[in-house]
PDB file of C-alpha atoms and ligand atoms in Angstrom:
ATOM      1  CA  UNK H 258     -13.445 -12.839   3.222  1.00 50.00           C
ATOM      2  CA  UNK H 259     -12.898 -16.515   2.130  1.00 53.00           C
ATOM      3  CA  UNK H 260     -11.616 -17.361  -1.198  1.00 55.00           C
ATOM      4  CA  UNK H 261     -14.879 -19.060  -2.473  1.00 58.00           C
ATOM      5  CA  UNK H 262     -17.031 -16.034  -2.665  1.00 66.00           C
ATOM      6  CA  UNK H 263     -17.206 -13.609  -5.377  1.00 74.00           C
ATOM      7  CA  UNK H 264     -20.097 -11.932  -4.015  1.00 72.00           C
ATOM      8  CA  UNK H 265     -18.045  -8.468  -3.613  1.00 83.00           C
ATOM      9  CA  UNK H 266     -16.754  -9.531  -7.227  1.00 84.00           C
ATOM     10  CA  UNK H 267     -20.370  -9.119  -8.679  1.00 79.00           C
ATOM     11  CA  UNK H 268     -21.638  -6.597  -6.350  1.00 84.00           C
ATOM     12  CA  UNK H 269     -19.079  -4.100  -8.069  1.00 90.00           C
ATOM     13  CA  UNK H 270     -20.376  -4.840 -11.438  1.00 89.00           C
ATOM     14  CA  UNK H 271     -22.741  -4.488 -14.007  1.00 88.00           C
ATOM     15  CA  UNK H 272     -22.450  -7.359 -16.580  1.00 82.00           C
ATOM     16  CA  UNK H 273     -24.571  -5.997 -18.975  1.00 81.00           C
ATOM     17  CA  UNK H 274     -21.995  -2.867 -19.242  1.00 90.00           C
ATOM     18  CA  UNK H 275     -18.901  -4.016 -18.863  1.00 91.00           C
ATOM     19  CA  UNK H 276     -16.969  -7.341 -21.176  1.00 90.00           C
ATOM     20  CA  UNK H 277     -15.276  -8.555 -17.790  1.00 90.00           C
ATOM     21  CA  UNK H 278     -16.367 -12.145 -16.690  1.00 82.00           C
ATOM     22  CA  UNK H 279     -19.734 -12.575 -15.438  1.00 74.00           C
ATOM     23  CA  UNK H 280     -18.792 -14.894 -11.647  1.00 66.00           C
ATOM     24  CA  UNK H 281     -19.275 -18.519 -12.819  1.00 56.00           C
ATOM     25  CA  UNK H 282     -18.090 -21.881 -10.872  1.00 47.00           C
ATOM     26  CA  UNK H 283     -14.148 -22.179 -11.981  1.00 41.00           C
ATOM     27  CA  UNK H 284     -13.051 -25.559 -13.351  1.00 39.00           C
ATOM     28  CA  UNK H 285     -10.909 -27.569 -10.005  1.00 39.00           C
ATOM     29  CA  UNK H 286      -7.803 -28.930 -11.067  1.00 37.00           C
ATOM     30  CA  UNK H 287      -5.566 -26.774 -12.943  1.00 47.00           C
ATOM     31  CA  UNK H 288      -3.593 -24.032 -10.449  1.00 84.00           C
ATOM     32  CA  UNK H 289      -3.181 -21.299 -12.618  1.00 92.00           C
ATOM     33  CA  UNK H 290      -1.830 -17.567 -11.854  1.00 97.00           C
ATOM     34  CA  UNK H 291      -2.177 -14.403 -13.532  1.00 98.00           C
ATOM     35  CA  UNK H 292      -0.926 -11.156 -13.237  1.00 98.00           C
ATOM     36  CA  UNK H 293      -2.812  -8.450 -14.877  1.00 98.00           C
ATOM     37  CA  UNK H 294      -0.828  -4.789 -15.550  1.00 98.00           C
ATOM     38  CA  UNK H 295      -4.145  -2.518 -14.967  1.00 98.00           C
ATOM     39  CA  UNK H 296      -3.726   1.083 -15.609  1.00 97.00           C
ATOM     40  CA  UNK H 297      -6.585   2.343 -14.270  1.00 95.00           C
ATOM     41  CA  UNK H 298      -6.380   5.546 -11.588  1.00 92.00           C
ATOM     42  CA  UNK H 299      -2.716   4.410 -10.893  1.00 94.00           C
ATOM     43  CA  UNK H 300      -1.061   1.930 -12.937  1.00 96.00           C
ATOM     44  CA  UNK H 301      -0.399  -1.275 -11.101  1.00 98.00           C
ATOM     45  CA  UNK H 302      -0.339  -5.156 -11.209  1.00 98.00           C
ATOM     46  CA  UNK H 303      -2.702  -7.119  -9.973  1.00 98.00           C
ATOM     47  CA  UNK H 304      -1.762 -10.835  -8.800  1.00 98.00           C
ATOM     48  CA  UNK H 305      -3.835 -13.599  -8.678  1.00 98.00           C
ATOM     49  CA  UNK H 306      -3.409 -17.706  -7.780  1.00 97.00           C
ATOM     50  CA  UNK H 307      -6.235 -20.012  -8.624  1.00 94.00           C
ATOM     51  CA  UNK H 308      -7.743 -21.655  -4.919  1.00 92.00           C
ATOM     52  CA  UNK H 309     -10.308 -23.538  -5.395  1.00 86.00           C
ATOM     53  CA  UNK H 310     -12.121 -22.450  -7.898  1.00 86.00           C
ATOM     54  CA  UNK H 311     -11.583 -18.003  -7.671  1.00 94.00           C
ATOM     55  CA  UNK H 312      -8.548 -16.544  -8.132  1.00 96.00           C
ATOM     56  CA  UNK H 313      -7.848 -15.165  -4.873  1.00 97.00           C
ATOM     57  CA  UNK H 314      -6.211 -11.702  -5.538  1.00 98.00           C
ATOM     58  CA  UNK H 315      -3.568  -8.869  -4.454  1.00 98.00           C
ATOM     59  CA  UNK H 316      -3.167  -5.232  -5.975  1.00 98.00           C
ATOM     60  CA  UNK H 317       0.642  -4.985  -6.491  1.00 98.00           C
ATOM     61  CA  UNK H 318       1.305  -0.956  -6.719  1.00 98.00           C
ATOM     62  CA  UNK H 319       5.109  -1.584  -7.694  1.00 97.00           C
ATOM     63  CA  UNK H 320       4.564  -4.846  -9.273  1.00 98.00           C
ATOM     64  CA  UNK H 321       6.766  -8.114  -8.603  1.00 98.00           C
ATOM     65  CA  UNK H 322      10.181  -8.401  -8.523  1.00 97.00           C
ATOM     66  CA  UNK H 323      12.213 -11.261  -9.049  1.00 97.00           C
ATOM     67  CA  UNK H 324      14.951  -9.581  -6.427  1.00 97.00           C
ATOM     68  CA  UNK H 325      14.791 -11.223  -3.173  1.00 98.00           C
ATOM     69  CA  UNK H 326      15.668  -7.739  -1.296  1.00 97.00           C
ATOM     70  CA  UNK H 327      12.558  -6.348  -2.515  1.00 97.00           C
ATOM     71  CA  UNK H 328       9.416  -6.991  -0.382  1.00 98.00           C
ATOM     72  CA  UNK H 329       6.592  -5.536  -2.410  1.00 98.00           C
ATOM     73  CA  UNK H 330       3.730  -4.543  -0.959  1.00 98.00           C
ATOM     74  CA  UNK H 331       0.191  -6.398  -1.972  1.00 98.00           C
ATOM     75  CA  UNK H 332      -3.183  -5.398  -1.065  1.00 98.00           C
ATOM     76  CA  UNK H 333      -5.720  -8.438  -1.345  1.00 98.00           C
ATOM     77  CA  UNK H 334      -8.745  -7.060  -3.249  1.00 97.00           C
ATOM     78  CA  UNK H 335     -11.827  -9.105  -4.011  1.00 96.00           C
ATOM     79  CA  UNK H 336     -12.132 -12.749  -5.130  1.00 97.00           C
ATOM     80  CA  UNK H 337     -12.026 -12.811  -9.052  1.00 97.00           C
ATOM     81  CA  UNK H 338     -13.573 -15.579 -11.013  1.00 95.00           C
ATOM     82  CA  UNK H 339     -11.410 -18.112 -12.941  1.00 92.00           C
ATOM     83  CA  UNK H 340     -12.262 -17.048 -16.399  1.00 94.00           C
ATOM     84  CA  UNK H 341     -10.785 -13.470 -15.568  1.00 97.00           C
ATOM     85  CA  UNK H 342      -7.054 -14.820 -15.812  1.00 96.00           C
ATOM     86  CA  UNK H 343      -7.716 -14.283 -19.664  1.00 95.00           C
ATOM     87  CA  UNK H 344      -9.299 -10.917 -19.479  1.00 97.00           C
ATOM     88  CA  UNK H 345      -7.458  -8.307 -21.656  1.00 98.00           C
ATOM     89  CA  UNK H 346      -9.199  -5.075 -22.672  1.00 97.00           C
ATOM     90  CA  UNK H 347     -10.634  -2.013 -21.760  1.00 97.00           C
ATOM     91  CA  UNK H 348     -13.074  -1.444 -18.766  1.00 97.00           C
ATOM     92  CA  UNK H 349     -15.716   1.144 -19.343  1.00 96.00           C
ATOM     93  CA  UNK H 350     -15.992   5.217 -17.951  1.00 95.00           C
ATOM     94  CA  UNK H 351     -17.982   4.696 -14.538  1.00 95.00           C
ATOM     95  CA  UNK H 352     -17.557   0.802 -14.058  1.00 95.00           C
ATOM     96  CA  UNK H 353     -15.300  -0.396 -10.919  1.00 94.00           C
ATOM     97  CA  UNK H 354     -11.523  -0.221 -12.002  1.00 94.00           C
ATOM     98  CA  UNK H 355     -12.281   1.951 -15.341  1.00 96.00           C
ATOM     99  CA  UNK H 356      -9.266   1.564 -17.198  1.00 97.00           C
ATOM    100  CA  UNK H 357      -6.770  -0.928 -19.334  1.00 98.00           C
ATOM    101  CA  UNK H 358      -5.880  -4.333 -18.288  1.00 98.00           C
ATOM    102  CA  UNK H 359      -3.050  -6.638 -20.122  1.00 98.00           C
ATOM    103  CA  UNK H 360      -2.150 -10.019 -19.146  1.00 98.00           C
ATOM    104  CA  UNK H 361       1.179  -9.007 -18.399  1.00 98.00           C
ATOM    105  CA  UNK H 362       2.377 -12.719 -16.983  1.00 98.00           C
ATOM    106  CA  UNK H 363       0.543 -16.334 -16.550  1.00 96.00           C
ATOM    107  CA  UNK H 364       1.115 -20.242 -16.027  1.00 94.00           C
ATOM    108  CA  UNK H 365       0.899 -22.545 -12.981  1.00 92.00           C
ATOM    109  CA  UNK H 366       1.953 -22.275  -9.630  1.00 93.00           C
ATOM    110  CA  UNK H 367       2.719 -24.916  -6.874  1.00 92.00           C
ATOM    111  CA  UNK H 368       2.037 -24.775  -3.364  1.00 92.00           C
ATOM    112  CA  UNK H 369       5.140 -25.082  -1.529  1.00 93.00           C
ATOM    113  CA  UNK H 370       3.928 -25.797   1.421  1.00 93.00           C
ATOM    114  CA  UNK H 371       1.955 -29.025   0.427  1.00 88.00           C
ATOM    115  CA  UNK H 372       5.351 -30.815   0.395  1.00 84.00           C
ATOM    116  CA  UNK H 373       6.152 -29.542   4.412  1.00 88.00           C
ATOM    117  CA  UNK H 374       6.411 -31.787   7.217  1.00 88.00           C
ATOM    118  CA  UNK H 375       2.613 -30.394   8.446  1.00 86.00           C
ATOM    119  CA  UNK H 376       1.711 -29.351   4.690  1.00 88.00           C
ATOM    120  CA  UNK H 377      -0.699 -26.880   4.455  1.00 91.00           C
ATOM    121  CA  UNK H 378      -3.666 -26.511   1.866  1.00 89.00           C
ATOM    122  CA  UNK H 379      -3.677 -23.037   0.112  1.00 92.00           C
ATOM    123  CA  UNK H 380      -6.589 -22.017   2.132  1.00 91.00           C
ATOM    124  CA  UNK H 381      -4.950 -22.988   5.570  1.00 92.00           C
ATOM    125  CA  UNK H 382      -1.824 -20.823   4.320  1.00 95.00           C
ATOM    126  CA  UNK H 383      -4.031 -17.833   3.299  1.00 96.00           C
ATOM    127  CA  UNK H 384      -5.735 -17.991   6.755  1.00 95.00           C
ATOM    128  CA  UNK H 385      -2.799 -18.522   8.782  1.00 95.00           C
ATOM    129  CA  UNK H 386      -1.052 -15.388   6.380  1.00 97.00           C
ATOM    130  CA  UNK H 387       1.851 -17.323   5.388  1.00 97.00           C
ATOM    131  CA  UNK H 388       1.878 -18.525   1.116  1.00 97.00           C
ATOM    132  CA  UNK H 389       4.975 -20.147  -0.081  1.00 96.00           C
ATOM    133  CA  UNK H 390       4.228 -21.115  -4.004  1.00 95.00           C
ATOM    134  CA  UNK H 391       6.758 -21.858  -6.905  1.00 95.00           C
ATOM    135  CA  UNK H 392       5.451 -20.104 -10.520  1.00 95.00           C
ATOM    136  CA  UNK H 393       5.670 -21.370 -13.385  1.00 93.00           C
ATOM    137  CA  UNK H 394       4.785 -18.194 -15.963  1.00 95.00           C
ATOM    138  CA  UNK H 395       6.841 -16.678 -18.771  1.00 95.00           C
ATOM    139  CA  UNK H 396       7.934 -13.598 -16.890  1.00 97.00           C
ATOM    140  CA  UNK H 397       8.582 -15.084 -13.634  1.00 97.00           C
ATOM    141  CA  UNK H 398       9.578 -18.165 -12.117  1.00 95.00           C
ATOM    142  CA  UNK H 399      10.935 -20.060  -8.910  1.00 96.00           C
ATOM    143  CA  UNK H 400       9.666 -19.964  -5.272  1.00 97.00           C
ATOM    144  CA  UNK H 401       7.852 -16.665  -3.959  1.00 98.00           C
ATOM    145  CA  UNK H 402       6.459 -15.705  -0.413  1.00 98.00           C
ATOM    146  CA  UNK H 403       3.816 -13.859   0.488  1.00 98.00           C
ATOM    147  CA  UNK H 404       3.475 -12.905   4.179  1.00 98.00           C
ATOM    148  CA  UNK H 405       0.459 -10.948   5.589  1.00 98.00           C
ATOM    149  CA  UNK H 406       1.776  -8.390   7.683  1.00 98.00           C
ATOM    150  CA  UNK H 407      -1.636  -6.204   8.513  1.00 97.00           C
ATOM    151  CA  UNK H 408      -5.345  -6.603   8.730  1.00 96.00           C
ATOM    152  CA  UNK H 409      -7.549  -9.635   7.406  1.00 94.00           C
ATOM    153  CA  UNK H 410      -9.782 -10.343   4.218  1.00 93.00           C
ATOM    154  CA  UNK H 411     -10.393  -7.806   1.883  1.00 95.00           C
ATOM    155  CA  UNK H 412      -7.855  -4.745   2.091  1.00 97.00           C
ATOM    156  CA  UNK H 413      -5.239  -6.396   4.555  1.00 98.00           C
ATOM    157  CA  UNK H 414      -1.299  -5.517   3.655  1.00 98.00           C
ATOM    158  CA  UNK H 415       1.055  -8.609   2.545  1.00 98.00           C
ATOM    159  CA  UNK H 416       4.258  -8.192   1.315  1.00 98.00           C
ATOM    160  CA  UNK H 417       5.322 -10.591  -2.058  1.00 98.00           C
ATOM    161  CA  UNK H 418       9.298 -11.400  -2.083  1.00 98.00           C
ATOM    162  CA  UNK H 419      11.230 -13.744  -4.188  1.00 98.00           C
ATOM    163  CA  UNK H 420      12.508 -16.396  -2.706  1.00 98.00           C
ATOM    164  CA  UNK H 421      16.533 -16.650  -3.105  1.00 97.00           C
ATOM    165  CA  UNK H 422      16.847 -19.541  -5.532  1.00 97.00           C
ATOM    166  CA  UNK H 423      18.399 -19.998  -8.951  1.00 96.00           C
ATOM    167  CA  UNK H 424      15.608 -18.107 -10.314  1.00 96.00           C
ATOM    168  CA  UNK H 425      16.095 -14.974  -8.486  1.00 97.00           C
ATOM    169  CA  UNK H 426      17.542 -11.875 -10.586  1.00 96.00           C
ATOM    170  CA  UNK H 427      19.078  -8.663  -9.357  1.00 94.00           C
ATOM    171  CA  UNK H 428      19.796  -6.957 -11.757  1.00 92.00           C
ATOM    172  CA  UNK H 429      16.884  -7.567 -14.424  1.00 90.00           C
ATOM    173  CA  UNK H 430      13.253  -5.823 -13.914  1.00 93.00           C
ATOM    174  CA  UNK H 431      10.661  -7.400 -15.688  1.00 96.00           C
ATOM    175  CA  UNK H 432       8.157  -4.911 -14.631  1.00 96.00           C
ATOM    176  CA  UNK H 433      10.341  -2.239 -17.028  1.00 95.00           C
ATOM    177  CA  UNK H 434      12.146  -4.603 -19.026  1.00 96.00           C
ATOM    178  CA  UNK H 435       9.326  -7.192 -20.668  1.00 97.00           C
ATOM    179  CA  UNK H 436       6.130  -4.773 -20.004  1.00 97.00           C
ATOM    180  CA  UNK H 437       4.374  -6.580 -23.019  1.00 98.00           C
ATOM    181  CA  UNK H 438       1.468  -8.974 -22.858  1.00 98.00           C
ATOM    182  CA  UNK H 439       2.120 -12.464 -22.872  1.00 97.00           C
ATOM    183  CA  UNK H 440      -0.994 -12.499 -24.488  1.00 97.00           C
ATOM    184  CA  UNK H 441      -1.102 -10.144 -27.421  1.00 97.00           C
ATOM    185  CA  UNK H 442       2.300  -8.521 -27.736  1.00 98.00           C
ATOM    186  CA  UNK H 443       0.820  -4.899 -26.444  1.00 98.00           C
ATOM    187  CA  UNK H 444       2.000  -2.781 -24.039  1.00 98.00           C
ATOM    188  CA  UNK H 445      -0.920  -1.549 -21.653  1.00 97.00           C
ATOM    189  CA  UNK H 446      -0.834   2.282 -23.086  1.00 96.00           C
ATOM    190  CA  UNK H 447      -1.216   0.401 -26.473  1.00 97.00           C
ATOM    191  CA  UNK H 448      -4.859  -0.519 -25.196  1.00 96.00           C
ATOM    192  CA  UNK H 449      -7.630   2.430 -26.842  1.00 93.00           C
ATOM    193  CA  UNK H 450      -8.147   4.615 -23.663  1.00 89.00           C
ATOM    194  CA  UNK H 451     -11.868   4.121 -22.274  1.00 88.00           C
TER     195      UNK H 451
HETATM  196 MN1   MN P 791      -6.654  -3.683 -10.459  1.00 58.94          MN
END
């Protein structure tokens, strides 16, 4: 799978059923992230970075920590359009993912790599399995990694780890202690159940 497609995206989906972003060509420039708090059939957190033009995208079961000891596990799921960093709300009975989304953190991200010796593109680094990206977001900050350590496109393992820099925390959660959305102030069991 190569971030560009969202063909597994829309073939999940029925857009005249569900409020979630109909697939549409994402706006270049901006390098956004998102990560969504979706409690659907187990809570988790989905993570995405903005690569030209789809979110590329991992399902965090623990969510992220800001504790470089911790090495998270992250599944990468489908490409997601751009427009879906914004998505907060409630996904219907019988659609893919039925459930309640928040957007539990967002803001820019760098890749770290670009400034290297050989710098790497964000697409080299996601084929090669190696990201190294600095996030700029309310909830967290500073330099992260994300190494694949099984399998390849959809469904291969990664783990996500902070890097140890002056942003790293550990003692503070901010999975358990800022749960909120940075977009609306609710909690994700504040969302109306589908
Ligand atoms: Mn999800």
């Amino acid at each position: 799978m190569s971030p560009g497609s969202l063909d597994s995206y829309r073939r999940k989906r029925d857009f005249a059923r569900t409020r979630e972003p109909r697939p549409r060509r994402g706006a270049r420039g901006g390098w956004r992230f998102v990560v969504q708090q979706h409690a659907a059939r187990s809570v988790h957190f989905d993570f995405r970075l903005e690569v030209d033009g789809v979110l590329v995208s991992w399902a965090v079961p623990k969510g992220p920590s800001l504790n470089p000891r911790h090495k998270r596990l992250a599944i990468r799921t489908e490409d997601h359009p751009v427009a879906y960093a914004s998505f907060e709300g409630v996904i219907p009975k019988g659609q893919y993912g039925a459930g309640r989304v928040i957007v539990w953190d967002r803001g820019t991200y760098r890749n770290l790599l670009a400034d290297k010796p050989r710098p790497a593109t964000m697409r080299t680094a996601l084929r090669r399995g190696l990201l190294e990206i600095a996030l700029s977001g309310r909830k967290l900050r500073g330099g992260f990694a994300l190494t694949r350590i099984r399998g390849a496109g959809q469904g291969s393992q990664w783990l996500l780890v902070k890097r140890n820099d002056a942003r790293a925390e550990r003692r503070r959660n901010p999975v358990t202690s800022d749960p909120r959305s940075v977009r609306s102030g609710r909690t994700v069991r504040e969302l109306p159940k589908p």
